[in-house]
Coordinates of C-alpha atoms and ligand atoms in Angstrom, one line a residue:
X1 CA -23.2 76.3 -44.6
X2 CA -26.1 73.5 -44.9
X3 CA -26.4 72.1 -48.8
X4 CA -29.3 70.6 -49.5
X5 CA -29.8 66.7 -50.6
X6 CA -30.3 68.1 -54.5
X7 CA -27.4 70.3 -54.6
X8 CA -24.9 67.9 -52.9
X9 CA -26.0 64.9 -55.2
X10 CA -25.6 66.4 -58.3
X11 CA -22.5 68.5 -57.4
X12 CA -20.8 64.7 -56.3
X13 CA -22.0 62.7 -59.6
X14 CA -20.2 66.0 -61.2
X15 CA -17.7 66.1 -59.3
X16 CA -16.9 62.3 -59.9
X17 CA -17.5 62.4 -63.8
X18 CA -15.5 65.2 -64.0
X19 CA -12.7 63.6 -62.2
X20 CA -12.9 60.4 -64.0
X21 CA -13.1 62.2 -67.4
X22 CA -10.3 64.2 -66.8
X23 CA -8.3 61.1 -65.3
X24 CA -9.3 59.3 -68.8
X25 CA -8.4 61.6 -70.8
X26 CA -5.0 62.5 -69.3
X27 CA -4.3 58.7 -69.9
X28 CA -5.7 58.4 -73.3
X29 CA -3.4 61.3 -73.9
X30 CA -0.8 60.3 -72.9
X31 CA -0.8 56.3 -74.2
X32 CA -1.7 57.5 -77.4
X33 CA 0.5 60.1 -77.4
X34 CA 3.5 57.0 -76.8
X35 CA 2.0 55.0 -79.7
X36 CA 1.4 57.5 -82.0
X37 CA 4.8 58.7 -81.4
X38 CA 5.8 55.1 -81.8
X39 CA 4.4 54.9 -84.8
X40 CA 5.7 57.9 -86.5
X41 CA 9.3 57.0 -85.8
X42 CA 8.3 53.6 -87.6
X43 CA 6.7 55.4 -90.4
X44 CA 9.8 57.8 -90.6
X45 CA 12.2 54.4 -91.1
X46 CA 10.5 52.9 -93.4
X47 CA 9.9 56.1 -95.4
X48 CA 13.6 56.8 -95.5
X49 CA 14.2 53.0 -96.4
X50 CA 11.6 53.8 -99.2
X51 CA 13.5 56.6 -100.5
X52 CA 16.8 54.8 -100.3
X53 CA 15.3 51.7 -101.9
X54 CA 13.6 53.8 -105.0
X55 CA 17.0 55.9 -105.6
X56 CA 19.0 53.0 -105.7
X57 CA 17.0 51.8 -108.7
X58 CA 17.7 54.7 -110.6
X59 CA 21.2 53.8 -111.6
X60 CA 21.9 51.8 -114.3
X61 CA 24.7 49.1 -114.3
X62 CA 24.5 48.4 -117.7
X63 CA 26.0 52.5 -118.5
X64 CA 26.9 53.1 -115.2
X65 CA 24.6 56.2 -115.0
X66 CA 21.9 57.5 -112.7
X67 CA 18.5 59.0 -113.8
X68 CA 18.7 62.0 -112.1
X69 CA 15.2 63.2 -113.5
X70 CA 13.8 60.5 -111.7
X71 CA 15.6 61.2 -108.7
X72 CA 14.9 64.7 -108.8
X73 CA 11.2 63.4 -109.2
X74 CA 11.7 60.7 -105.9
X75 CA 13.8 63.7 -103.9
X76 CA 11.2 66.5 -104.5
X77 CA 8.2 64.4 -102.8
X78 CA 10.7 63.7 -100.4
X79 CA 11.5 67.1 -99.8
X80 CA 7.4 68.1 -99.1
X81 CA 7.5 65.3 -96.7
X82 CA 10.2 66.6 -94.7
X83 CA 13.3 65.2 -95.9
X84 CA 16.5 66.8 -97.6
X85 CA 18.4 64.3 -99.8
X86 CA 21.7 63.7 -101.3
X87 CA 22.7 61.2 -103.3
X88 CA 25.9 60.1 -104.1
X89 CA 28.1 58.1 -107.2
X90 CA 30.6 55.4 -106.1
X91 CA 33.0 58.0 -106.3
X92 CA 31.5 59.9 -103.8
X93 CA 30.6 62.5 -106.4
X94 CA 26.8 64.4 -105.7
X95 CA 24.5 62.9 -108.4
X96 CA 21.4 65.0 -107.0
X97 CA 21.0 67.4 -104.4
X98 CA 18.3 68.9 -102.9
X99 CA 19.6 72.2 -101.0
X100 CA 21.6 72.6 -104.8
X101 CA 18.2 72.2 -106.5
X102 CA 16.0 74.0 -104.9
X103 CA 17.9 75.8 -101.5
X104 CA 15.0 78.3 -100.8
X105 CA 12.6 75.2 -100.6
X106 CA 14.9 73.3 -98.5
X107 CA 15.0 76.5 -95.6
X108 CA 11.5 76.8 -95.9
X109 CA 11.0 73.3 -95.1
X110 CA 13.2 73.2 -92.5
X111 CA 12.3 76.0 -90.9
X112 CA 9.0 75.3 -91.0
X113 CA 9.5 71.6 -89.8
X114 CA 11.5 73.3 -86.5
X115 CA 9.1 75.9 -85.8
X116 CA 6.2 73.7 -85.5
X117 CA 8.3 71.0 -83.4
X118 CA 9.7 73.3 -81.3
X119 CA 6.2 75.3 -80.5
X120 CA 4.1 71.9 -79.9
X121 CA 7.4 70.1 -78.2
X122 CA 9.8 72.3 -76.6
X123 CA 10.7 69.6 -74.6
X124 CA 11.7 67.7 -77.7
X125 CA 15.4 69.5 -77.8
X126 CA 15.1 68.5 -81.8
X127 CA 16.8 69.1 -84.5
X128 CA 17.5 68.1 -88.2
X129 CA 20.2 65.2 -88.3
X130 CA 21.9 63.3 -91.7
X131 CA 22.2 59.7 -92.1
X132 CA 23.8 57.9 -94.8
X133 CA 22.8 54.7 -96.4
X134 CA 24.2 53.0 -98.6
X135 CA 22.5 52.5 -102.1
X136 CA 22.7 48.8 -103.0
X137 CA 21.1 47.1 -106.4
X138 CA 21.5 43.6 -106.8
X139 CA 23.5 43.3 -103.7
X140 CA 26.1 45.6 -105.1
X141 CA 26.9 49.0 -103.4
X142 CA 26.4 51.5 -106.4
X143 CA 26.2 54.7 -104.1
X144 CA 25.1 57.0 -101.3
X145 CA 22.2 58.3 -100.0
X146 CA 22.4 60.5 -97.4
X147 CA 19.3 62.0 -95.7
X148 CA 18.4 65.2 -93.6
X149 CA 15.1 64.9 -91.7
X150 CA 14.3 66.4 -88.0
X151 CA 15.0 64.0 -85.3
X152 CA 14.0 62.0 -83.7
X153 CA 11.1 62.3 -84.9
X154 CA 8.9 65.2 -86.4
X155 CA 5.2 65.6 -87.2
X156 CA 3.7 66.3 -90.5
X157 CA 1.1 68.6 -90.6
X158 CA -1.5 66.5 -90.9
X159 CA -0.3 64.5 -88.0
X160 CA -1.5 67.5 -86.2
X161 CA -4.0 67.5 -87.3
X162 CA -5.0 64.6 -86.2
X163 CA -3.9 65.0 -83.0
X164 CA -6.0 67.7 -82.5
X165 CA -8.8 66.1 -84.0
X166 CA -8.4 63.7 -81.0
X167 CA -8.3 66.1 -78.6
X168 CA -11.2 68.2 -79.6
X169 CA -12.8 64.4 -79.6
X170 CA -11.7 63.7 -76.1
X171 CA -12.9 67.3 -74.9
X172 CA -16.0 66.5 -76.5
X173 CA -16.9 63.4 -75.3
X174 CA -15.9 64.7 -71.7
X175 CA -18.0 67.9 -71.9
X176 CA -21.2 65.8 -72.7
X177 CA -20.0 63.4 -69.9
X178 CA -20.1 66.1 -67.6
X179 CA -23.2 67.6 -68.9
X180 CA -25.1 64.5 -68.9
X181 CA -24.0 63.5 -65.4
X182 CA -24.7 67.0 -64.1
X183 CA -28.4 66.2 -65.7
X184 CA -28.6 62.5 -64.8
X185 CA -27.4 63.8 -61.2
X186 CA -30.0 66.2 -60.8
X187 CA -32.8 64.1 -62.2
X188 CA -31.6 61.2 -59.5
X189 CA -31.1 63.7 -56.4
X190 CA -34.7 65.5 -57.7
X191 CA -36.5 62.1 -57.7
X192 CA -35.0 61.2 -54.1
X193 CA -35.4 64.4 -52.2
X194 CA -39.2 64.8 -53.3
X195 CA -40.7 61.9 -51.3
X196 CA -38.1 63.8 -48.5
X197 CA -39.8 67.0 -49.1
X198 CA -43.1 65.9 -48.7
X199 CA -42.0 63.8 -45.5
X200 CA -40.9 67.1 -43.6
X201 CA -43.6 69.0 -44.9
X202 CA -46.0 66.3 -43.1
X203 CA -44.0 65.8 -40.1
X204 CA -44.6 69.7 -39.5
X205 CA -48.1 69.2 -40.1
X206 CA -47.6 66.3 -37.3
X207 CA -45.9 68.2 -34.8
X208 CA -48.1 71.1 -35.0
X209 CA -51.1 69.4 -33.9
X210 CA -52.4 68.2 -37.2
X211 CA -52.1 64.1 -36.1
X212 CA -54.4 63.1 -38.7
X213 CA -51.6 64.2 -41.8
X214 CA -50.6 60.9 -43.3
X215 CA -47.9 60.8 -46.7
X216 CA -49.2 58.7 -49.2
X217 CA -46.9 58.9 -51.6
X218 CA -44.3 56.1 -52.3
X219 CA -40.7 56.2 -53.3
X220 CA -38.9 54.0 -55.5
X221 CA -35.8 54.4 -52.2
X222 CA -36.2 51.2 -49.7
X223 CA -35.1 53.9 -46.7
X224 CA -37.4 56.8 -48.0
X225 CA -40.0 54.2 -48.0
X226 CA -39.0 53.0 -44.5
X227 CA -38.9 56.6 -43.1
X228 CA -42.3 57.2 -44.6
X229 CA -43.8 54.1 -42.8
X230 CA -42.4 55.2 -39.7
X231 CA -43.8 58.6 -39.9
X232 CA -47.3 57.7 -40.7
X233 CA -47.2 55.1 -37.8
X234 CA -45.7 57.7 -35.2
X235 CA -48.8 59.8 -36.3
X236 CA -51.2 57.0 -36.2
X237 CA -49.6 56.5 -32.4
X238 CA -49.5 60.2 -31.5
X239 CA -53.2 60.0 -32.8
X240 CA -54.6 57.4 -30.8
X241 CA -52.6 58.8 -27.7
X242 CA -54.3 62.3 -28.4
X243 CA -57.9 60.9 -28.8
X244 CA -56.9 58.6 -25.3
X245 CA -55.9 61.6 -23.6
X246 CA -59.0 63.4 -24.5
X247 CA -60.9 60.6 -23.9
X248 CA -59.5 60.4 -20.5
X249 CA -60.3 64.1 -19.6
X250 CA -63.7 63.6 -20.7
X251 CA -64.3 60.2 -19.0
X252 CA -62.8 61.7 -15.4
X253 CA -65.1 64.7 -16.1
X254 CA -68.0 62.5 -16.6
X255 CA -67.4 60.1 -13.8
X256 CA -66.9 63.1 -11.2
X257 CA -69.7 65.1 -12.4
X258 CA -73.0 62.5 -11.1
X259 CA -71.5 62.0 -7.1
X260 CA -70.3 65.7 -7.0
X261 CA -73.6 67.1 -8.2
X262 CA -75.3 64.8 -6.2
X263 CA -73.6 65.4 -3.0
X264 CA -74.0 69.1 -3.8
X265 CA -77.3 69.4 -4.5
X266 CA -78.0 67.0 -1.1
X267 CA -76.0 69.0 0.9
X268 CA -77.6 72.4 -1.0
X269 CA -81.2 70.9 0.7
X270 CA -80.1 70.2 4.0
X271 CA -78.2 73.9 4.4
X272 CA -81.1 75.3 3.2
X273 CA -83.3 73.4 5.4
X274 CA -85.5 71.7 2.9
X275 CA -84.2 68.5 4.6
X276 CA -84.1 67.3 7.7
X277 CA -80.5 66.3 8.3
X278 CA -81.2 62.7 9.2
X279 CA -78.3 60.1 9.3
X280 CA -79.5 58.7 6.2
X281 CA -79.5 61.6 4.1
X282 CA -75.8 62.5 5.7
X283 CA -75.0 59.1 5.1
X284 CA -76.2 59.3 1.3
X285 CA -73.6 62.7 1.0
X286 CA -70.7 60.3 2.5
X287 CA -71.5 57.6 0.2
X288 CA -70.9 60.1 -2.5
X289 CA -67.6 61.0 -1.3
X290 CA -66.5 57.5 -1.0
X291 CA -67.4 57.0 -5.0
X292 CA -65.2 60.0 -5.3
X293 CA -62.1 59.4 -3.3
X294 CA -62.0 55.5 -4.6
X295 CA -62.4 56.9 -8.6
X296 CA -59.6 58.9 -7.4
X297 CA -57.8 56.3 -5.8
X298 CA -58.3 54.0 -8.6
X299 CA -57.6 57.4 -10.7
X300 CA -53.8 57.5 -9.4
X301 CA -53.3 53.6 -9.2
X302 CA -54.0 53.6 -13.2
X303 CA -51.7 57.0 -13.0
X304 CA -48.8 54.6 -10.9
X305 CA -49.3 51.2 -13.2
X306 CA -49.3 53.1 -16.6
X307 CA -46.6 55.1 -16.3
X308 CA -43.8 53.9 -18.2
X309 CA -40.6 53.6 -15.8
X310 CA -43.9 51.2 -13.8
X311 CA -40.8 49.2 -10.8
X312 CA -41.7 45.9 -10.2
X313 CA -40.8 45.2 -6.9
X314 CA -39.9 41.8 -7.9
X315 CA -39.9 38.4 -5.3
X316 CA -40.2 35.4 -5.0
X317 CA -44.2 34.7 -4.6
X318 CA -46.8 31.7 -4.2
X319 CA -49.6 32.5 -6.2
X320 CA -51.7 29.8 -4.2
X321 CA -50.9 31.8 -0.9
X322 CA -51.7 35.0 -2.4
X323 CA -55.2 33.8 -3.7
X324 CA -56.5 32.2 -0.5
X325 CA -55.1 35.3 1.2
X326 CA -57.2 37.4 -1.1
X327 CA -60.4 35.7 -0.8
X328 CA -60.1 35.4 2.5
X329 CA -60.6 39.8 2.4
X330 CA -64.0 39.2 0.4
X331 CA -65.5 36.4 3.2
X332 CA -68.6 39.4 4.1
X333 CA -69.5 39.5 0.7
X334 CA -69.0 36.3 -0.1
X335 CA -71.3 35.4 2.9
X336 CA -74.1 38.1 2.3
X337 CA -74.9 37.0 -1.2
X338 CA -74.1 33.1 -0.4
X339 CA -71.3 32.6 -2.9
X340 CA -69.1 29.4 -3.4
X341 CA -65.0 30.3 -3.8
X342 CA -62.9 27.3 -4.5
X343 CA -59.3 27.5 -5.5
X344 CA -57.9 24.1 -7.0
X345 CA -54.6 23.1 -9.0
X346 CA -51.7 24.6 -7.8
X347 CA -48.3 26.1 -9.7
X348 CA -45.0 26.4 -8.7
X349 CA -43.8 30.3 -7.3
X350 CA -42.9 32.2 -9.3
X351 CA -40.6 35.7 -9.8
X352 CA -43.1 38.9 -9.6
X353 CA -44.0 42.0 -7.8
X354 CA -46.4 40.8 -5.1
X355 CA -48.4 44.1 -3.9
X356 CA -49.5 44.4 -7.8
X357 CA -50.2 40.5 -8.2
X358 CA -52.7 40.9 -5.1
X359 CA -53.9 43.9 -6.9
X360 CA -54.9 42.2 -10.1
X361 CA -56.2 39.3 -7.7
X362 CA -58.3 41.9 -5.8
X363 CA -59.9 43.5 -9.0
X364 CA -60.4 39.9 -10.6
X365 CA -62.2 38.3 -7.6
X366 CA -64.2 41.7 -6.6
X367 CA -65.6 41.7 -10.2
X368 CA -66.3 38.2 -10.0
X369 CA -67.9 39.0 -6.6
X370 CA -69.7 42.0 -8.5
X371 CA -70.9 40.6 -11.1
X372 CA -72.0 36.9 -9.7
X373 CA -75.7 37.1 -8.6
X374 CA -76.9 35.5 -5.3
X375 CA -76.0 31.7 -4.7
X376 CA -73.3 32.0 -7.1
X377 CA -70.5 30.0 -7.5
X378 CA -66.6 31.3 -8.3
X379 CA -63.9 29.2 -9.1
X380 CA -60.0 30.0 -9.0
X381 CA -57.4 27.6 -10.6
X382 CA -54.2 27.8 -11.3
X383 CA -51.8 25.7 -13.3
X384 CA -48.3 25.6 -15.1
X385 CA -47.9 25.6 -18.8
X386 CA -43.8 25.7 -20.0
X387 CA -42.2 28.8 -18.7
X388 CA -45.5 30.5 -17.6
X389 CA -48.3 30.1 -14.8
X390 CA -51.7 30.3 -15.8
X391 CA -54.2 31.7 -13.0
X392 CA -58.0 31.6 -14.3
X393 CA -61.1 32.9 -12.1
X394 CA -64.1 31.9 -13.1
X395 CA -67.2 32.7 -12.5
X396 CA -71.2 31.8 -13.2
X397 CA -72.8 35.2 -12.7
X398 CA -74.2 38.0 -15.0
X399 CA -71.6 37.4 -18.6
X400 CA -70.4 40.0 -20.4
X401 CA -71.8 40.3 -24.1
X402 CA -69.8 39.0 -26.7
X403 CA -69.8 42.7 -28.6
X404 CA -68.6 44.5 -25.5
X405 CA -65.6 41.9 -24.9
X406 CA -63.0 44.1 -26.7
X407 CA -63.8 46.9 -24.8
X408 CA -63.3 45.7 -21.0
X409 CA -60.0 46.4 -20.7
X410 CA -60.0 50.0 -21.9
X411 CA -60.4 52.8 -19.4
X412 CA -64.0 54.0 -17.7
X413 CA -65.3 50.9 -20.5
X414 CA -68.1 49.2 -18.4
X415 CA -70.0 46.5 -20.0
X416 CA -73.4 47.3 -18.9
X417 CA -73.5 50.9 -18.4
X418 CA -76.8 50.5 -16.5
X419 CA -75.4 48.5 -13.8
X420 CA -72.6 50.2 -12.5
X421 CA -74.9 52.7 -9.9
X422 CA -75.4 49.2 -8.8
X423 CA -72.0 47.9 -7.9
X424 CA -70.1 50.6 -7.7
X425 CA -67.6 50.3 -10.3
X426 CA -65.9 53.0 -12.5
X427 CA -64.4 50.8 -15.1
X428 CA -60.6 51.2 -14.1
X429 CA -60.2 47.5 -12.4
X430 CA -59.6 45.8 -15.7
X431 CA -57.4 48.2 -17.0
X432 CA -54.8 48.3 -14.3
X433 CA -54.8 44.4 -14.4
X434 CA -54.0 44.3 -17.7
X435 CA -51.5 47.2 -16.9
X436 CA -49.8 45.2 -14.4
X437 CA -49.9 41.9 -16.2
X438 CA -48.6 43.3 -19.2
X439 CA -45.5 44.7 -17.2
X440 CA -44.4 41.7 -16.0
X441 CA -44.2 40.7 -19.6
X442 CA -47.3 38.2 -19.1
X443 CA -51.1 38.4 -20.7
X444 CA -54.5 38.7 -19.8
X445 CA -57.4 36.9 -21.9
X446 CA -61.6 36.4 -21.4
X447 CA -64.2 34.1 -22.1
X448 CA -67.7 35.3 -21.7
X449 CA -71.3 34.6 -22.6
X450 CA -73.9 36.6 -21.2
X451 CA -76.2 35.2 -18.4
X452 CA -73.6 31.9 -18.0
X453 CA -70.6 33.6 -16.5
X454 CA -67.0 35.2 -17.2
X455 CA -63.7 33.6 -16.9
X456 CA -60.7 35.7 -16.9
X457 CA -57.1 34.1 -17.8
X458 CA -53.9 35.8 -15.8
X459 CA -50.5 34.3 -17.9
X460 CA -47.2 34.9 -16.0
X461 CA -43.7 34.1 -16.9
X462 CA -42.4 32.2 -13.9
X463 CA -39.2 34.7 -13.8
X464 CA -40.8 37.8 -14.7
X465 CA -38.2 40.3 -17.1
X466 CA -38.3 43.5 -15.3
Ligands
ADP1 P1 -65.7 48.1 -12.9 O1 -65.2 48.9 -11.9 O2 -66.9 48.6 -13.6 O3 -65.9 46.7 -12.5 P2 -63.7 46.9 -14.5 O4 -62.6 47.5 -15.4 O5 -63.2 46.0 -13.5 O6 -64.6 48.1 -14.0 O7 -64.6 46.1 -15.5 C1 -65.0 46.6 -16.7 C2 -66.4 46.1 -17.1 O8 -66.2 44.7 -17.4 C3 -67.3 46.0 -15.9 O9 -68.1 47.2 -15.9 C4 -68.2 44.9 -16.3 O10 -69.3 45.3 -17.2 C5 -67.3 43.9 -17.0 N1 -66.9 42.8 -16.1 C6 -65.7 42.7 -15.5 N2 -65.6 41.6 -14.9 C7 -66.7 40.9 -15.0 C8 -67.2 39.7 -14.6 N3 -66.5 38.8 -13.8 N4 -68.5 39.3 -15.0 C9 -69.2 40.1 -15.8 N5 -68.8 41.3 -16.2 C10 -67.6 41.7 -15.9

């Protein structure tokens, strides 16, 4: 059985008040239960020395005689308070007493007194005891008092009355405890389960389909706030991934619809016999195909870099090598539109997958081939800075504009959309570079002006972390 957040909140802060109040009260129960009864068996001593000491001022020494109206007066109050008295001459001979004055009183008062002890403290084991004290005036013995009250203690009426006065006090205050914390409880689990409410009802939105759901609401809980951020961000990810994914569709759609429909309707003319089937013409429908199969190439190296569990087949590799290697594969084109290629500097080797470094090298110094007109001049450097190698290729041809910069890197992005037919690209190249770059924990940046020339800067960590 699953409780929700509100429910289990309040029912704990209950829970815990109503544990603590009853723990408080038990105590306050019982410790005031000690003192009180404390107390009264102080209040019962000093109320029989009371009586003792006002009786033993009613005798006079002067006629030897006692006042026994007076007595009668002190041993009738004492009698509603609880306690039978006897008092006694020197000679031992009863002066006053209370069961002889009044013996249907004295029952009732006793009974009372027991009943009442023995219903609210059974446990007690009580029952009315005599003590005799000694009536002194002057320092001079001039009789007996002897006193009956329930022992060892007993409680007055309105002692219990105000016990229970407490009680009902203690009750109250834990009742509104209670109440108040079941309240305060629900109020506190209400205000933090909102924001959570809202949160799943979004995140279905989300995981439906609906990335553009955002919360917006804000919680006064650091952790709600912190699962809210990271909800909106996963959408805004699962967003941009969506759009890229569509994107990508589109774009591979795009790029395969102009040499397939050209090839087709080429290939349409020549079955049909509207054209003569001259090499050219056959050589025009190859051409085609070869845009096609490298898009798709390209296609499935972006497929192979991108993908997250990318292995770098990591070695030991000089980057110097590598480069003069690489150029060495572009000498035709190099030749046939009289570029320069010089590599200067040098950097120590470093720790990297070399079959992907020679492909970032490939698409760096084909572009630079690309887009470097006649006469042209390319430059590759390389040089060290801390922990990194830096390898730059520059070159003085066509620029890219400064507005289009961002964009280079993205997939199917080409600069000049104009010139592609031209040199063949499908705007891939950069993005696997900065694929491959970025795997081996390293970065890829770009200066550019238009009509002066592009220089593109490869940083790599000399040990490279995967
Ligand atoms: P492409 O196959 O079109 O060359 P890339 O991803 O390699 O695709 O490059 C993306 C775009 O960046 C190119 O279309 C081009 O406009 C621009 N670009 C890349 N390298 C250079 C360069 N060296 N000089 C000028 N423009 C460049």
């Amino acid at each position: 059985m699953k409780y929700s957040l509100k429910t289990k909140l309040s029912l704990s802060i209950a829970l815990v008040v109503l544990l603590t109040v009853a723990l408080i009260s038990l105590l306050a129960n019982f410790f005031i239960g000690n003192q009180f009864k404390g107390y009264i068996n102080i209040q019962q001593e000093k109320a029989t020395q009371e009586i003792v000491k006002s009786i033993s001022l009613q005798y006079d020494r002067d006629t030897k005689t006692w006042d026994v109206d007076f007595i009668h007066t002190i041993g009738m109050y004492a009698l509603y308070d609880g306690y039978i008295v006897k008092v006694y001459n020197r000679e031992n001979q009863v002066v006053w007493d209370a069961e002889a004055c009044d013996m249907r009183l004295c029952t009732e008062v006793m009974d009372d007194i027991t009943h009442r002890m023995m219903t609210e403290y059974p446990t007690l084991n009580g029952e009315f005891t005599s003590k005799e004290f000694p009536a002194i005036q002057n320092g001079e013995a001039v009789g007996t008092v002897n006193i009956s009250y329930y022992g060892p203690y007993f409680l007055s009426e309105d002692d219990f009355q105000f016990l229970e006065s407490l009680n009902k006090i203690l009750v109250g205050i834990g009742i509104f405890s209670l109440l108040s914390s079941i309240f305060v409880g629900f109020l506190l689990a209400k205000r933090l389960s909102n924001p959570i409410h809202k949160t799943v009802a979004v995140t279905k939105q989300i995981s439906g389909g609906d990335y553009g759901a955002r919360i917006n609401d804000e919680s006064n809980t650091k952790e709600v706030d912190e699962l809210i951020e990271s909800i909106n961000q996963l959408a805004d990810n699962l967003e941009k991934q969506e759009k890229l994914r569509k994107q990508l569709t589109a774009d591979v759609a795009h790029e395969l619809r102009t040499p397939i429909t050209t090839a087709q309707t080429h290939l349409e003319a020549l079955i049909e016999g509207v054209w003569e089937p001259t090499i050219e013409r056959l050589k025009s429908c190859y051409d085609e195909m070869t845009r096609i199969s490298k898009l798709v190439i390209d296609l499935e190296n972006l497929a192979k870099v991108e993908s997250n569990n990318l292995k770098l087949d990591v070695t030991q590799i000089n980057l110097l090598e590598l480069s003069d290697k690489m150029s060495g594969n572009f000498e035709t084109e190099l030749r046939n539109k009289s570029l320069k290629l010089t590599i200067a500097g040098g950097c120590p080797e470093i720790f990297a997958d070399k079959d992907r470094i020679n492909q970032v090298l490939m698409n760096l110094i084909s572009n630079a081939v690309k887009y470097t007109p006649e006469g042209g001049e390319i430059r590759i450097t390389l040089s060290e800075i801390d922990d990194s190698v830096v390898i730059s290729i520059e070159d003085n041809g066509v620029g890219i504009p400064e507005n289009e910069l961002p964009f280079i890197f993205e997939r199917f992005y080409r600069a000049d959309k104009s010139r592609h037919r031209l040199t063949g690209g499908s705007g891939i190249g950069l993005a696997i570079v900065k694929s491959i770059v970025t795997a081996h924990g390293g970065t890829v940046d770009v200066e550019s002006r238009a009509d002066k020339g592009s220089c593109f800067m490869i940083t790599l960590p000399k040990a490279s972390e995967k």
